[in-house]
Amino acid sequence: MKIQVLKDYGEMSRAGAEIIAETVRDNPRAVLGLATGATPEGVYDVLVEKYAAGEIDFSEVTTVNLDEYCPIEPSDDQSYRYFMEKHLFSRVNIRPENTNVPMGNAADPAAEAKRYEELLASLGYADLQLLGVGQNGHIGFNEPAAALFAETHLTPLTESTLAANSIYFTDRAMPTEALTMGMASILRAKRILLLASGKSKHAAIARLLEGEISTECPITFLLLHPNCTVICDRAAYEG
Ligand code: GLP
């Protein structure tokens, strides 16, 4: 695992976007695993700038997002599909049919999880998987637990995640479940790029740096990946 500590959110975002841009330059047909949340917003802004400057072409790129609330309509302004359209897809030349987010409104979430995992397998999993991390060490929505799921599945959200994310659901209760790639779906990516910014992520980063792998802190499974880069800002690294 390579760890890079940069000054602040802006530097972290530029460095993260550069790795994604390089991946697409090396392989214009790359499969990008994408993430939502406040952390990657800056990366998407830099990618849009690079696209506008003619430095990156998304026309042959395919994307697979990590997770989605369930139940939620894709058109809901708090859905991860909506987030991706707003922050990236509508701002670059990616083909809509090449973008994939689990369907949070599926009538049968278990069947949707199976469909999504089969889709990932058919694409050969991500060439590069972008990750943020939850305050409790979750990746995607793989929450701390006695056991973790390998493949895409429906999961209840923990109190910590409900508390962290409910600020976005100002006018209603947030969904209490989500569809998420599993640990193996994530670890099958050829390369992983995890970004962490701010003091609230320090505990999770500190656990990762301790070097012990625990299902109670899912980020620590990244220690098993042969090509994982972690970019933190100083606040996340130092606490
Ligand atoms: C969310 C997402 C994760 C994300 C994490 C951190 O709930 N499911 O994929 O990495 O929590 O979010 P943020 O970047 O907003 O702190």
XYZ file of C-alpha atoms and ligand atoms in Angstrom:
255
model
C 0.000 0.000 0.000
C 1.298 3.413 -0.936
C 0.314 6.326 1.265
C 0.631 9.935 0.215
C -0.040 12.766 2.656
C -0.882 16.097 1.052
C -1.545 19.525 2.494
C -5.286 19.834 2.115
C -8.474 18.813 0.314
C -7.554 20.721 -2.870
C -4.188 18.979 -3.245
C -5.724 15.608 -2.459
C -8.404 16.166 -5.103
C -5.895 17.194 -7.783
C -3.651 14.207 -7.080
C -6.635 11.826 -7.135
C -7.954 13.249 -10.409
C -4.509 12.928 -11.987
C -4.426 9.187 -11.228
C -7.872 8.738 -12.786
C -6.870 10.799 -15.847
C -3.703 8.717 -16.285
C -5.748 5.516 -16.087
C -8.006 6.723 -18.893
C -5.067 7.996 -20.965
C -3.404 4.577 -20.673
C -6.650 2.770 -21.470
C -9.391 4.854 -23.096
C -11.815 1.951 -22.532
C -11.093 1.779 -18.804
C -13.716 0.652 -16.317
C -13.749 3.217 -13.507
C -15.211 2.274 -10.146
C -16.643 5.465 -8.680
C -17.705 6.666 -5.251
C -20.036 9.295 -3.845
C -19.947 11.454 -0.720
C -18.318 14.796 -0.010
C -14.791 13.405 -0.410
C -14.722 12.791 -4.206
C -16.607 15.969 -5.196
C -13.311 17.840 -5.669
C -11.894 15.020 -7.803
C -14.925 15.200 -10.087
C -14.547 18.989 -10.398
C -10.900 18.572 -11.443
C -11.852 15.826 -13.942
C -14.438 18.168 -15.462
C -11.740 20.870 -15.785
C -9.412 18.364 -17.439
C -12.190 17.325 -19.810
C -12.882 20.975 -20.725
C -9.149 21.433 -21.384
C -9.162 18.404 -23.720
C -6.979 16.374 -21.375
C -9.364 13.481 -20.832
C -11.909 11.754 -23.044
C -14.685 9.711 -21.428
C -16.315 8.569 -24.679
C -15.185 4.949 -24.321
C -15.089 4.807 -20.515
C -17.465 2.636 -18.487
C -18.265 3.445 -14.862
C -19.519 1.270 -12.021
C -20.545 2.945 -8.794
C -20.008 1.364 -5.426
C -23.400 1.710 -3.848
C -26.874 3.222 -3.664
C -29.455 3.761 -0.954
C -32.424 1.410 -0.960
C -35.206 2.154 -1.424
C -34.670 5.343 -3.389
C -35.713 6.572 -6.836
C -32.796 7.375 -9.182
C -34.387 10.814 -9.751
C -34.381 11.592 -6.001
C -31.933 14.440 -5.323
C -30.336 12.370 -2.530
C -29.770 9.265 -4.641
C -26.240 8.383 -5.620
C -27.391 8.194 -9.266
C -28.467 11.833 -8.981
C -25.159 12.745 -7.310
C -23.150 11.175 -10.144
C -25.228 12.870 -12.860
C -24.809 16.228 -11.115
C -21.107 16.051 -10.266
C -19.710 14.159 -13.253
C -21.845 12.402 -15.866
C -23.756 15.454 -17.135
C -20.525 17.492 -17.320
C -18.362 15.210 -19.484
C -18.756 13.140 -22.659
C -19.484 9.814 -21.005
C -22.189 7.748 -22.703
C -25.210 7.424 -20.395
C -25.502 3.717 -21.255
C -21.926 3.197 -20.019
C -22.697 4.467 -16.509
C -23.812 1.993 -13.863
C -25.182 2.571 -10.371
C -27.140 -0.095 -8.453
C -30.887 0.493 -8.891
C -32.153 1.674 -5.510
C -35.764 1.344 -6.684
C -35.516 -2.306 -7.744
C -38.628 -4.286 -6.789
C -36.378 -7.176 -5.768
C -33.145 -5.792 -4.227
C -31.579 -9.251 -3.894
C -32.080 -9.845 -7.624
C -30.648 -6.387 -8.335
C -27.569 -7.189 -6.226
C -27.063 -10.376 -8.230
C -27.525 -8.527 -11.533
C -25.006 -5.889 -10.469
C -22.365 -8.419 -9.441
C -22.823 -10.237 -12.770
C -22.392 -6.927 -14.562
C -19.147 -6.266 -12.666
C -17.906 -9.751 -13.536
C -18.806 -9.289 -17.206
C -16.778 -6.064 -17.256
C -13.830 -7.796 -15.562
C -14.303 -5.545 -12.482
C -12.860 -2.035 -12.240
C -9.473 -1.062 -13.638
C -9.394 1.611 -10.955
C -11.735 1.768 -7.969
C -12.072 5.136 -6.251
C -13.026 4.928 -2.573
C -13.827 7.233 0.289
C -14.123 5.946 3.833
C -16.844 6.247 6.463
C -15.981 7.595 9.901
C -16.443 4.042 11.207
C -14.097 2.588 8.562
C -16.765 1.447 6.100
C -15.955 1.254 2.390
C -18.868 1.411 -0.016
C -21.562 0.481 2.499
C -19.657 -2.456 3.925
C -20.283 -1.593 7.549
C -18.233 -2.887 10.505
C -19.596 -6.301 11.513
C -18.555 -9.737 12.735
C -18.622 -10.918 9.115
C -18.511 -9.085 5.795
C -20.144 -10.022 2.480
C -17.987 -10.825 -0.509
C -20.298 -9.697 -3.308
C -22.921 -7.036 -4.009
C -25.704 -7.219 -1.432
C -28.417 -5.348 0.443
C -27.232 -4.117 3.840
C -28.724 -2.262 6.795
C -26.890 0.976 7.632
C -25.308 1.402 11.079
C -26.164 4.147 13.567
C -22.843 5.865 12.788
C -23.616 6.032 9.056
C -27.229 7.091 9.614
C -25.994 9.909 11.851
C -23.286 10.991 9.392
C -25.515 10.937 6.295
C -28.892 12.049 7.701
C -27.741 15.702 7.453
C -28.446 15.455 3.705
C -32.043 14.304 4.234
C -33.309 17.595 5.637
C -37.020 17.078 4.968
C -37.512 13.352 5.652
C -36.131 10.191 7.154
C -33.255 8.665 5.192
C -33.344 5.125 3.799
C -31.989 2.660 6.364
C -30.621 0.167 3.848
C -28.349 0.247 0.818
C -27.143 -1.887 -2.064
C -23.366 -2.069 -2.057
C -20.529 -3.833 -3.778
C -19.094 -6.390 -1.363
C -15.520 -6.663 -0.176
C -14.503 -9.023 -2.972
C -16.272 -6.912 -5.606
C -14.068 -4.021 -4.445
C -10.849 -5.979 -3.972
C -11.112 -7.467 -7.476
C -10.380 -4.009 -8.911
C -6.943 -3.924 -10.535
C -6.032 -0.768 -8.675
C -7.599 0.995 -5.700
C -7.402 4.695 -4.871
C -8.737 5.700 -1.467
C -9.113 9.346 -0.512
C -9.571 10.665 3.019
C -9.902 14.262 4.101
C -10.462 15.860 7.484
C -10.104 14.996 11.143
C -13.265 12.868 11.205
C -11.472 10.263 9.036
C -8.378 10.081 11.235
C -9.554 7.117 13.341
C -10.204 5.011 10.214
C -6.846 5.955 8.651
C -5.041 5.268 11.923
C -6.603 1.765 12.049
C -5.455 1.132 8.473
C -1.900 2.207 9.308
C -1.810 -0.108 12.333
C -1.647 -2.969 9.852
C -4.197 -5.320 11.432
C -7.074 -6.617 9.289
C -10.457 -6.639 11.006
C -14.060 -7.000 9.824
C -14.847 -4.371 12.479
C -12.941 -1.863 10.326
C -13.537 -2.770 6.662
C -10.968 -0.284 5.292
C -8.235 -2.539 6.745
C -8.981 -5.140 4.052
C -7.234 -2.816 1.609
C -3.996 -4.088 3.176
C -4.615 -7.278 1.162
C -4.665 -5.461 -2.179
C -1.462 -5.524 -4.257
C -1.981 -2.105 -5.877
C -3.616 0.292 -3.458
C -2.860 4.003 -3.135
C -4.173 6.034 -0.200
C -4.140 9.814 -0.475
C -4.900 11.704 2.742
C -4.767 15.304 3.683
C -2.847 16.251 6.823
C -5.974 16.467 8.960
C -6.965 12.875 8.147
C -3.417 11.632 8.664
C -2.548 13.518 11.831
C -5.972 13.911 13.446
C -20.902 7.163 2.323
C -20.630 6.213 1.126
C -19.182 5.869 1.037
C -18.364 7.096 1.345
C -18.520 7.442 2.798
C -17.869 8.743 3.218
O -21.920 6.773 3.151
N -21.402 5.023 1.098
O -18.905 5.326 -0.240
O -17.026 6.868 1.085
O -19.847 7.341 3.235
O -18.580 9.847 2.806
P -17.989 11.313 2.825
O -16.990 11.374 1.749
O -19.169 12.210 2.576
O -17.391 11.514 4.174
